[in-house]
Amino acid sequence: MKKNIPVAVQMYSLREESEKDFAGTLKKVAELGFDGVEFAGYGGLSVKAVKTLLDDLGLHAAASHVPLEHLENNLSQVIEEMKILNSKYVVCPYLMPDRRSEQDYQALISMLNQTGEACQREGITLCYHNHDFELARLSDGRMALSAILDDTNIDHVKAEFDIYWLTKAGEKPVEWINRYKNRTPIIHLKDMTTDEEQFFAELGTGGVDLDAVLNTGGEAGVKWWVVEQDMSRRTPLESIEISINYLKSKLPNLYE
């Protein structure tokens, strides 16, 4: 029996631990039962050294978050790194505040199309990761996130929906996953406190409808679940342990 969809952790969640001991942090991730990791940098190590670590620990490179500037200026290097890691997904993770005008979004759509096509030729899939600011409306009435996905080539640009930020913006994540069915190979699993602060929460401790998302994943074509907790009131390792244990309790329902 095996899980339909493997589970990774976004290493940004463990950024402080990684700065102190990148290899040791990866080892702890493996010990907790994660299948892979989603990178946000490589801890100052060479990509080949990182791949050796992954192989030694039995982990897979689910994806890498790569800053927009690197995608724009160093794409050939990024693609080569993905190949070394045997990673099929590269993710545009964030837009700086000075790149969120309507004109900026139009330029982004063009860039994503071109970059996604170049990635696809090399066997890599480009994904776009959302926060809540992309849920603002444009002059045509569409949300920016809708425009990004509707106006890019469905074969060249995919989504990495972050269910915390969708929920925080008043949206239902499962509706977005269903709307863009088979275009969401990676989903960021997060929970959110039910108080006014709406703080980041360990999976199963907040108010996000995680069951609906988990039960939709297989039908929607999700290839990786990625646990991320931007900030925590526990230690990051305690947080991701709570979250992976929650998923272990839920994932038997998704076994085949």
PDB file of C-alpha atoms in Angstrom:
ATOM      1  CA  MET A   1       0.000   0.000   0.000  1.00  0.00           C
ATOM      2  CA  LYS A   2       1.280   3.459  -0.781  1.00  0.00           C
ATOM      3  CA  LYS A   3       0.076   6.996  -0.432  1.00  0.00           C
ATOM      4  CA  ASN A   4      -1.508   8.579  -3.454  1.00  0.00           C
ATOM      5  CA  ILE A   5       0.256  11.863  -2.785  1.00  0.00           C
ATOM      6  CA  PRO A   6       3.624  12.215  -0.991  1.00  0.00           C
ATOM      7  CA  VAL A   7       4.255  14.870   1.652  1.00  0.00           C
ATOM      8  CA  ALA A   8       7.123  17.380   1.706  1.00  0.00           C
ATOM      9  CA  VAL A   9       8.052  20.252   3.982  1.00  0.00           C
ATOM     10  CA  GLN A  10       8.934  23.731   2.743  1.00  0.00           C
ATOM     11  CA  MET A  11      12.385  24.375   4.140  1.00  0.00           C
ATOM     12  CA  TYR A  12      11.554  28.045   4.725  1.00  0.00           C
ATOM     13  CA  SER A  13       9.682  26.753   7.781  1.00  0.00           C
ATOM     14  CA  LEU A  14      13.033  25.572   9.142  1.00  0.00           C
ATOM     15  CA  ARG A  15      15.152  28.495   8.004  1.00  0.00           C
ATOM     16  CA  GLU A  16      16.750  29.185  11.386  1.00  0.00           C
ATOM     17  CA  GLU A  17      17.615  25.532  11.963  1.00  0.00           C
ATOM     18  CA  SER A  18      18.921  25.245   8.401  1.00  0.00           C
ATOM     19  CA  GLU A  19      21.254  28.210   8.853  1.00  0.00           C
ATOM     20  CA  LYS A  20      22.850  26.445  11.796  1.00  0.00           C
ATOM     21  CA  ASP A  21      22.927  22.910  10.392  1.00  0.00           C
ATOM     22  CA  PHE A  22      21.433  22.313   6.949  1.00  0.00           C
ATOM     23  CA  ALA A  23      22.358  18.633   6.726  1.00  0.00           C
ATOM     24  CA  GLY A  24      21.227  17.923  10.273  1.00  0.00           C
ATOM     25  CA  THR A  25      17.905  19.643   9.640  1.00  0.00           C
ATOM     26  CA  LEU A  26      17.291  17.528   6.540  1.00  0.00           C
ATOM     27  CA  LYS A  27      18.033  14.443   8.643  1.00  0.00           C
ATOM     28  CA  LYS A  28      15.389  15.470  11.188  1.00  0.00           C
ATOM     29  CA  VAL A  29      12.879  16.041   8.374  1.00  0.00           C
ATOM     30  CA  ALA A  30      13.496  12.498   7.147  1.00  0.00           C
ATOM     31  CA  GLU A  31      13.188  11.085  10.664  1.00  0.00           C
ATOM     32  CA  LEU A  32       9.781  12.737  11.090  1.00  0.00           C
ATOM     33  CA  GLY A  33       8.496  10.796   8.084  1.00  0.00           C
ATOM     34  CA  PHE A  34       8.398  13.372   5.313  1.00  0.00           C
ATOM     35  CA  ASP A  35       8.830  12.040   1.792  1.00  0.00           C
ATOM     36  CA  GLY A  36      10.604  15.113   0.468  1.00  0.00           C
ATOM     37  CA  VAL A  37      11.433  18.771   0.804  1.00  0.00           C
ATOM     38  CA  GLU A  38      10.632  21.936  -1.075  1.00  0.00           C
ATOM     39  CA  PHE A  39      13.683  24.141  -1.116  1.00  0.00           C
ATOM     40  CA  ALA A  40      14.034  27.871  -0.539  1.00  0.00           C
ATOM     41  CA  GLY A  41      17.783  27.981  -1.048  1.00  0.00           C
ATOM     42  CA  TYR A  42      20.355  25.252  -0.512  1.00  0.00           C
ATOM     43  CA  GLY A  43      22.008  26.198   2.754  1.00  0.00           C
ATOM     44  CA  GLY A  44      25.153  27.480   1.100  1.00  0.00           C
ATOM     45  CA  LEU A  45      25.909  24.000  -0.252  1.00  0.00           C
ATOM     46  CA  SER A  46      26.384  23.034  -3.869  1.00  0.00           C
ATOM     47  CA  VAL A  47      23.326  21.535  -5.498  1.00  0.00           C
ATOM     48  CA  LYS A  48      25.259  18.314  -6.090  1.00  0.00           C
ATOM     49  CA  ALA A  49      26.072  18.115  -2.374  1.00  0.00           C
ATOM     50  CA  VAL A  50      22.402  18.663  -1.542  1.00  0.00           C
ATOM     51  CA  LYS A  51      21.384  15.863  -3.927  1.00  0.00           C
ATOM     52  CA  THR A  52      23.842  13.524  -2.209  1.00  0.00           C
ATOM     53  CA  LEU A  53      22.291  14.414   1.156  1.00  0.00           C
ATOM     54  CA  LEU A  54      18.802  13.730  -0.155  1.00  0.00           C
ATOM     55  CA  ASP A  55      19.834  10.357  -1.553  1.00  0.00           C
ATOM     56  CA  ASP A  56      21.526   9.376   1.699  1.00  0.00           C
ATOM     57  CA  LEU A  57      18.388  10.285   3.663  1.00  0.00           C
ATOM     58  CA  GLY A  58      15.842   8.808   1.264  1.00  0.00           C
ATOM     59  CA  LEU A  59      14.283  12.206   0.575  1.00  0.00           C
ATOM     60  CA  HIS A  60      13.077  13.623  -2.743  1.00  0.00           C
ATOM     61  CA  ALA A  61      13.268  17.179  -4.034  1.00  0.00           C
ATOM     62  CA  ALA A  62       9.602  18.035  -4.431  1.00  0.00           C
ATOM     63  CA  ALA A  63      10.263  21.526  -5.812  1.00  0.00           C
ATOM     64  CA  SER A  64      12.308  24.670  -5.324  1.00  0.00           C
ATOM     65  CA  HIS A  65      11.141  28.209  -4.639  1.00  0.00           C
ATOM     66  CA  VAL A  66      13.291  30.439  -6.815  1.00  0.00           C
ATOM     67  CA  PRO A  67      13.082  34.245  -6.613  1.00  0.00           C
ATOM     68  CA  LEU A  68      11.518  35.954  -9.600  1.00  0.00           C
ATOM     69  CA  GLU A  69      14.780  37.757 -10.369  1.00  0.00           C
ATOM     70  CA  HIS A  70      16.631  34.454 -10.711  1.00  0.00           C
ATOM     71  CA  LEU A  71      13.966  33.094 -13.033  1.00  0.00           C
ATOM     72  CA  GLU A  72      14.296  36.216 -15.140  1.00  0.00           C
ATOM     73  CA  ASN A  73      18.090  36.447 -15.186  1.00  0.00           C
ATOM     74  CA  ASN A  74      19.506  32.963 -14.491  1.00  0.00           C
ATOM     75  CA  LEU A  75      16.970  30.542 -15.944  1.00  0.00           C
ATOM     76  CA  SER A  76      19.474  28.174 -17.557  1.00  0.00           C
ATOM     77  CA  GLN A  77      21.242  27.765 -14.204  1.00  0.00           C
ATOM     78  CA  VAL A  78      17.941  27.197 -12.410  1.00  0.00           C
ATOM     79  CA  ILE A  79      16.943  24.496 -14.904  1.00  0.00           C
ATOM     80  CA  GLU A  80      20.317  22.805 -14.537  1.00  0.00           C
ATOM     81  CA  GLU A  81      19.918  22.791 -10.740  1.00  0.00           C
ATOM     82  CA  MET A  82      16.460  21.205 -11.042  1.00  0.00           C
ATOM     83  CA  LYS A  83      17.941  18.474 -13.227  1.00  0.00           C
ATOM     84  CA  ILE A  84      20.719  17.773 -10.723  1.00  0.00           C
ATOM     85  CA  LEU A  85      18.127  17.501  -7.942  1.00  0.00           C
ATOM     86  CA  ASN A  86      15.846  15.370 -10.128  1.00  0.00           C
ATOM     87  CA  SER A  87      13.123  17.868  -9.283  1.00  0.00           C
ATOM     88  CA  LYS A  88      10.274  18.416 -11.710  1.00  0.00           C
ATOM     89  CA  TYR A  89       8.875  21.641 -10.251  1.00  0.00           C
ATOM     90  CA  VAL A  90      10.255  25.162  -9.927  1.00  0.00           C
ATOM     91  CA  VAL A  91       8.106  27.764  -8.215  1.00  0.00           C
ATOM     92  CA  CYS A  92       7.849  31.539  -8.508  1.00  0.00           C
ATOM     93  CA  PRO A  93       7.264  32.210  -4.813  1.00  0.00           C
ATOM     94  CA  TYR A  94       6.567  35.885  -4.219  1.00  0.00           C
ATOM     95  CA  LEU A  95       6.116  39.307  -5.792  1.00  0.00           C
ATOM     96  CA  MET A  96       7.767  42.233  -4.075  1.00  0.00           C
ATOM     97  CA  PRO A  97       5.407  45.144  -3.264  1.00  0.00           C
ATOM     98  CA  ASP A  98       6.851  47.258  -6.073  1.00  0.00           C
ATOM     99  CA  ARG A  99       5.825  44.638  -8.646  1.00  0.00           C
ATOM    100  CA  ARG A 100       2.101  44.384  -7.938  1.00  0.00           C
ATOM    101  CA  SER A 101       0.561  47.044 -10.167  1.00  0.00           C
ATOM    102  CA  GLU A 102      -1.810  46.046 -12.945  1.00  0.00           C
ATOM    103  CA  GLN A 103       0.926  46.748 -15.470  1.00  0.00           C
ATOM    104  CA  ASP A 104       3.299  44.587 -13.446  1.00  0.00           C
ATOM    105  CA  TYR A 105       0.852  41.691 -13.533  1.00  0.00           C
ATOM    106  CA  GLN A 106       0.620  41.920 -17.314  1.00  0.00           C
ATOM    107  CA  ALA A 107       4.403  41.828 -17.563  1.00  0.00           C
ATOM    108  CA  LEU A 108       4.463  38.893 -15.130  1.00  0.00           C
ATOM    109  CA  ILE A 109       1.994  36.923 -17.255  1.00  0.00           C
ATOM    110  CA  SER A 110       4.211  37.365 -20.310  1.00  0.00           C
ATOM    111  CA  MET A 111       7.311  36.389 -18.354  1.00  0.00           C
ATOM    112  CA  LEU A 112       5.637  33.302 -16.866  1.00  0.00           C
ATOM    113  CA  ASN A 113       4.526  32.139 -20.314  1.00  0.00           C
ATOM    114  CA  GLN A 114       8.020  32.452 -21.742  1.00  0.00           C
ATOM    115  CA  THR A 115       9.739  30.957 -18.718  1.00  0.00           C
ATOM    116  CA  GLY A 116       7.225  28.139 -18.417  1.00  0.00           C
ATOM    117  CA  GLU A 117       7.679  27.198 -22.058  1.00  0.00           C
ATOM    118  CA  ALA A 118      11.464  27.149 -21.659  1.00  0.00           C
ATOM    119  CA  CYS A 119      11.138  24.999 -18.532  1.00  0.00           C
ATOM    120  CA  GLN A 120       8.748  22.580 -20.205  1.00  0.00           C
ATOM    121  CA  ARG A 121      11.211  21.965 -23.027  1.00  0.00           C
ATOM    122  CA  GLU A 122      13.648  20.742 -20.366  1.00  0.00           C
ATOM    123  CA  GLY A 123      11.132  18.572 -18.524  1.00  0.00           C
ATOM    124  CA  ILE A 124      10.539  21.070 -15.721  1.00  0.00           C
ATOM    125  CA  THR A 125       7.164  22.508 -14.687  1.00  0.00           C
ATOM    126  CA  LEU A 126       6.859  26.148 -13.606  1.00  0.00           C
ATOM    127  CA  CYS A 127       4.351  26.919 -10.853  1.00  0.00           C
ATOM    128  CA  TYR A 128       3.115  30.175  -9.356  1.00  0.00           C
ATOM    129  CA  HIS A 129       2.676  30.395  -5.574  1.00  0.00           C
ATOM    130  CA  ASN A 130       0.074  32.817  -4.234  1.00  0.00           C
ATOM    131  CA  HIS A 131      -0.270  34.937  -1.124  1.00  0.00           C
ATOM    132  CA  ASP A 132      -3.352  37.005  -0.326  1.00  0.00           C
ATOM    133  CA  PHE A 133      -2.456  40.152  -2.287  1.00  0.00           C
ATOM    134  CA  GLU A 134      -3.169  38.371  -5.589  1.00  0.00           C
ATOM    135  CA  LEU A 135      -6.805  38.144  -4.529  1.00  0.00           C
ATOM    136  CA  ALA A 136      -7.225  41.887  -5.075  1.00  0.00           C
ATOM    137  CA  ARG A 137      -9.381  42.896  -8.025  1.00  0.00           C
ATOM    138  CA  LEU A 138      -8.017  44.300 -11.255  1.00  0.00           C
ATOM    139  CA  SER A 139      -9.757  46.921 -13.374  1.00  0.00           C
ATOM    140  CA  ASP A 140     -11.541  44.198 -15.373  1.00  0.00           C
ATOM    141  CA  GLY A 141     -13.077  42.808 -12.177  1.00  0.00           C
ATOM    142  CA  ARG A 142     -10.966  39.675 -12.054  1.00  0.00           C
ATOM    143  CA  MET A 143      -8.745  38.778  -9.145  1.00  0.00           C
ATOM    144  CA  ALA A 144      -5.070  39.064 -10.043  1.00  0.00           C
ATOM    145  CA  LEU A 145      -4.555  35.358  -9.328  1.00  0.00           C
ATOM    146  CA  SER A 146      -7.344  34.468 -11.754  1.00  0.00           C
ATOM    147  CA  ALA A 147      -5.777  36.684 -14.407  1.00  0.00           C
ATOM    148  CA  ILE A 148      -2.374  35.098 -13.890  1.00  0.00           C
ATOM    149  CA  LEU A 149      -3.751  31.596 -14.388  1.00  0.00           C
ATOM    150  CA  ASP A 150      -6.371  32.377 -17.034  1.00  0.00           C
ATOM    151  CA  ASP A 151      -4.001  34.399 -19.212  1.00  0.00           C
ATOM    152  CA  THR A 152      -1.039  32.030 -19.079  1.00  0.00           C
ATOM    153  CA  ASN A 153      -0.673  28.854 -21.119  1.00  0.00           C
ATOM    154  CA  ILE A 154      -2.270  25.975 -19.232  1.00  0.00           C
ATOM    155  CA  ASP A 155       0.518  23.662 -20.386  1.00  0.00           C
ATOM    156  CA  HIS A 156       3.373  25.964 -19.394  1.00  0.00           C
ATOM    157  CA  VAL A 157       2.266  27.552 -16.108  1.00  0.00           C
ATOM    158  CA  LYS A 158       0.749  25.694 -13.149  1.00  0.00           C
ATOM    159  CA  ALA A 159      -0.397  26.766  -9.688  1.00  0.00           C
ATOM    160  CA  GLU A 160       0.925  26.118  -6.218  1.00  0.00           C
ATOM    161  CA  PHE A 161      -2.068  27.164  -4.162  1.00  0.00           C
ATOM    162  CA  ASP A 162      -1.402  28.207  -0.566  1.00  0.00           C
ATOM    163  CA  ILE A 163      -4.560  27.342   1.317  1.00  0.00           C
ATOM    164  CA  TYR A 164      -3.767  29.613   4.273  1.00  0.00           C
ATOM    165  CA  TRP A 165      -3.570  32.732   2.124  1.00  0.00           C
ATOM    166  CA  LEU A 166      -6.657  31.781   0.121  1.00  0.00           C
ATOM    167  CA  THR A 167      -8.596  31.282   3.339  1.00  0.00           C
ATOM    168  CA  LYS A 168      -7.272  34.513   4.852  1.00  0.00           C
ATOM    169  CA  ALA A 169      -8.538  36.378   1.776  1.00  0.00           C
ATOM    170  CA  GLY A 170     -12.020  34.961   2.319  1.00  0.00           C
ATOM    171  CA  GLU A 171     -11.787  32.303  -0.376  1.00  0.00           C
ATOM    172  CA  LYS A 172     -12.465  28.554  -0.183  1.00  0.00           C
ATOM    173  CA  PRO A 173      -9.307  26.692  -1.235  1.00  0.00           C
ATOM    174  CA  VAL A 174     -11.156  23.640  -2.509  1.00  0.00           C
ATOM    175  CA  GLU A 175     -13.083  25.813  -4.968  1.00  0.00           C
ATOM    176  CA  TRP A 176      -9.832  27.106  -6.438  1.00  0.00           C
ATOM    177  CA  ILE A 177      -8.376  23.603  -6.605  1.00  0.00           C
ATOM    178  CA  ASN A 178     -11.469  22.343  -8.419  1.00  0.00           C
ATOM    179  CA  ARG A 179     -11.592  25.364 -10.742  1.00  0.00           C
ATOM    180  CA  TYR A 180      -8.037  24.719 -11.866  1.00  0.00           C
ATOM    181  CA  LYS A 181      -8.254  20.951 -11.802  1.00  0.00           C
ATOM    182  CA  ASN A 182      -5.122  19.184 -13.074  1.00  0.00           C
ATOM    183  CA  ARG A 183      -3.255  22.476 -12.907  1.00  0.00           C
ATOM    184  CA  THR A 184      -2.325  22.316  -9.220  1.00  0.00           C
ATOM    185  CA  PRO A 185       0.524  19.797  -8.893  1.00  0.00           C
ATOM    186  CA  ILE A 186       1.640  21.235  -5.538  1.00  0.00           C
ATOM    187  CA  ILE A 187      -0.527  22.452  -2.660  1.00  0.00           C
ATOM    188  CA  HIS A 188       0.783  24.280   0.404  1.00  0.00           C
ATOM    189  CA  LEU A 189      -1.000  22.816   3.406  1.00  0.00           C
ATOM    190  CA  LYS A 190      -1.402  25.303   6.231  1.00  0.00           C
ATOM    191  CA  ASP A 191      -3.876  25.996   8.985  1.00  0.00           C
ATOM    192  CA  MET A 192      -5.018  29.264  10.523  1.00  0.00           C
ATOM    193  CA  THR A 193      -6.122  30.196  14.024  1.00  0.00           C
ATOM    194  CA  THR A 194      -9.809  30.960  14.405  1.00  0.00           C
ATOM    195  CA  ASP A 195      -9.313  34.154  16.401  1.00  0.00           C
ATOM    196  CA  GLU A 196      -9.049  37.675  15.026  1.00  0.00           C
ATOM    197  CA  GLU A 197      -5.292  37.381  14.589  1.00  0.00           C
ATOM    198  CA  GLN A 198      -5.632  34.579  12.001  1.00  0.00           C
ATOM    199  CA  PHE A 199      -2.117  33.416  12.821  1.00  0.00           C
ATOM    200  CA  PHE A 200      -0.335  30.472  11.208  1.00  0.00           C
ATOM    201  CA  ALA A 201      -1.357  27.225  12.904  1.00  0.00           C
ATOM    202  CA  GLU A 202      -0.190  23.632  12.902  1.00  0.00           C
ATOM    203  CA  LEU A 203      -2.342  21.374  10.735  1.00  0.00           C
ATOM    204  CA  GLY A 204      -5.493  20.256  12.485  1.00  0.00           C
ATOM    205  CA  THR A 205      -5.364  22.978  15.148  1.00  0.00           C
ATOM    206  CA  GLY A 206      -7.091  25.795  13.251  1.00  0.00           C
ATOM    207  CA  GLY A 207     -10.111  26.491  11.119  1.00  0.00           C
ATOM    208  CA  VAL A 208      -9.029  25.769   7.526  1.00  0.00           C
ATOM    209  CA  ASP A 209     -11.132  23.038   5.890  1.00  0.00           C
ATOM    210  CA  LEU A 210      -8.255  20.594   5.494  1.00  0.00           C
ATOM    211  CA  ASP A 211     -10.466  17.544   4.991  1.00  0.00           C
ATOM    212  CA  ALA A 212     -12.031  19.045   1.883  1.00  0.00           C
ATOM    213  CA  VAL A 213      -8.624  19.841   0.433  1.00  0.00           C
ATOM    214  CA  LEU A 214      -7.115  16.439   1.221  1.00  0.00           C
ATOM    215  CA  ASN A 215     -10.110  14.608  -0.198  1.00  0.00           C
ATOM    216  CA  THR A 216      -9.943  16.621  -3.431  1.00  0.00           C
ATOM    217  CA  GLY A 217      -6.222  16.151  -4.075  1.00  0.00           C
ATOM    218  CA  GLY A 218      -6.240  12.905  -6.009  1.00  0.00           C
ATOM    219  CA  GLU A 219      -9.055  13.881  -8.331  1.00  0.00           C
ATOM    220  CA  ALA A 220      -7.513  17.321  -8.888  1.00  0.00           C
ATOM    221  CA  GLY A 221      -4.145  15.911  -9.948  1.00  0.00           C
ATOM    222  CA  VAL A 222      -2.112  17.033  -6.931  1.00  0.00           C
ATOM    223  CA  LYS A 223       1.375  15.476  -6.993  1.00  0.00           C
ATOM    224  CA  TRP A 224       2.788  16.839  -3.719  1.00  0.00           C
ATOM    225  CA  TRP A 225       1.392  18.087  -0.443  1.00  0.00           C
ATOM    226  CA  VAL A 226       3.799  20.602   1.084  1.00  0.00           C
ATOM    227  CA  VAL A 227       3.642  21.508   4.766  1.00  0.00           C
ATOM    228  CA  GLU A 228       4.687  25.074   5.461  1.00  0.00           C
ATOM    229  CA  GLN A 229       4.425  27.202   8.560  1.00  0.00           C
ATOM    230  CA  ASP A 230       5.726  30.719   7.990  1.00  0.00           C
ATOM    231  CA  MET A 231       5.912  31.470  11.712  1.00  0.00           C
ATOM    232  CA  SER A 232       5.161  29.491  14.855  1.00  0.00           C
ATOM    233  CA  ARG A 233       4.852  30.035  18.575  1.00  0.00           C
ATOM    234  CA  ARG A 234       6.478  26.641  19.045  1.00  0.00           C
ATOM    235  CA  THR A 235       9.859  25.675  17.725  1.00  0.00           C
ATOM    236  CA  PRO A 236       9.656  25.061  13.965  1.00  0.00           C
ATOM    237  CA  LEU A 237      10.528  21.383  14.373  1.00  0.00           C
ATOM    238  CA  GLU A 238       7.755  20.949  16.950  1.00  0.00           C
ATOM    239  CA  SER A 239       5.350  22.630  14.557  1.00  0.00           C
ATOM    240  CA  ILE A 240       6.111  20.465  11.567  1.00  0.00           C
ATOM    241  CA  GLU A 241       6.001  17.350  13.757  1.00  0.00           C
ATOM    242  CA  ILE A 242       2.449  18.223  14.840  1.00  0.00           C
ATOM    243  CA  SER A 243       1.504  18.802  11.213  1.00  0.00           C
ATOM    244  CA  ILE A 244       3.025  15.590   9.843  1.00  0.00           C
ATOM    245  CA  ASN A 245       1.423  13.582  12.649  1.00  0.00           C
ATOM    246  CA  TYR A 246      -1.926  15.104  11.728  1.00  0.00           C
ATOM    247  CA  LEU A 247      -1.411  14.054   8.112  1.00  0.00           C
ATOM    248  CA  LYS A 248      -0.396  10.559   9.178  1.00  0.00           C
ATOM    249  CA  SER A 249      -3.760  10.304  10.923  1.00  0.00           C
ATOM    250  CA  LYS A 250      -5.567  11.506   7.801  1.00  0.00           C
ATOM    251  CA  LEU A 251      -3.637   9.943   4.964  1.00  0.00           C
ATOM    252  CA  PRO A 252      -4.734   6.342   5.607  1.00  0.00           C
ATOM    253  CA  ASN A 253      -8.048   7.513   4.141  1.00  0.00           C
ATOM    254  CA  LEU A 254      -6.118   8.282   0.958  1.00  0.00           C
ATOM    255  CA  TYR A 255      -4.280   4.985   0.680  1.00  0.00           C
ATOM    256  CA  GLU A 256      -4.870   2.570  -2.170  1.00  0.00           C
TER     257      GLU A 256
END
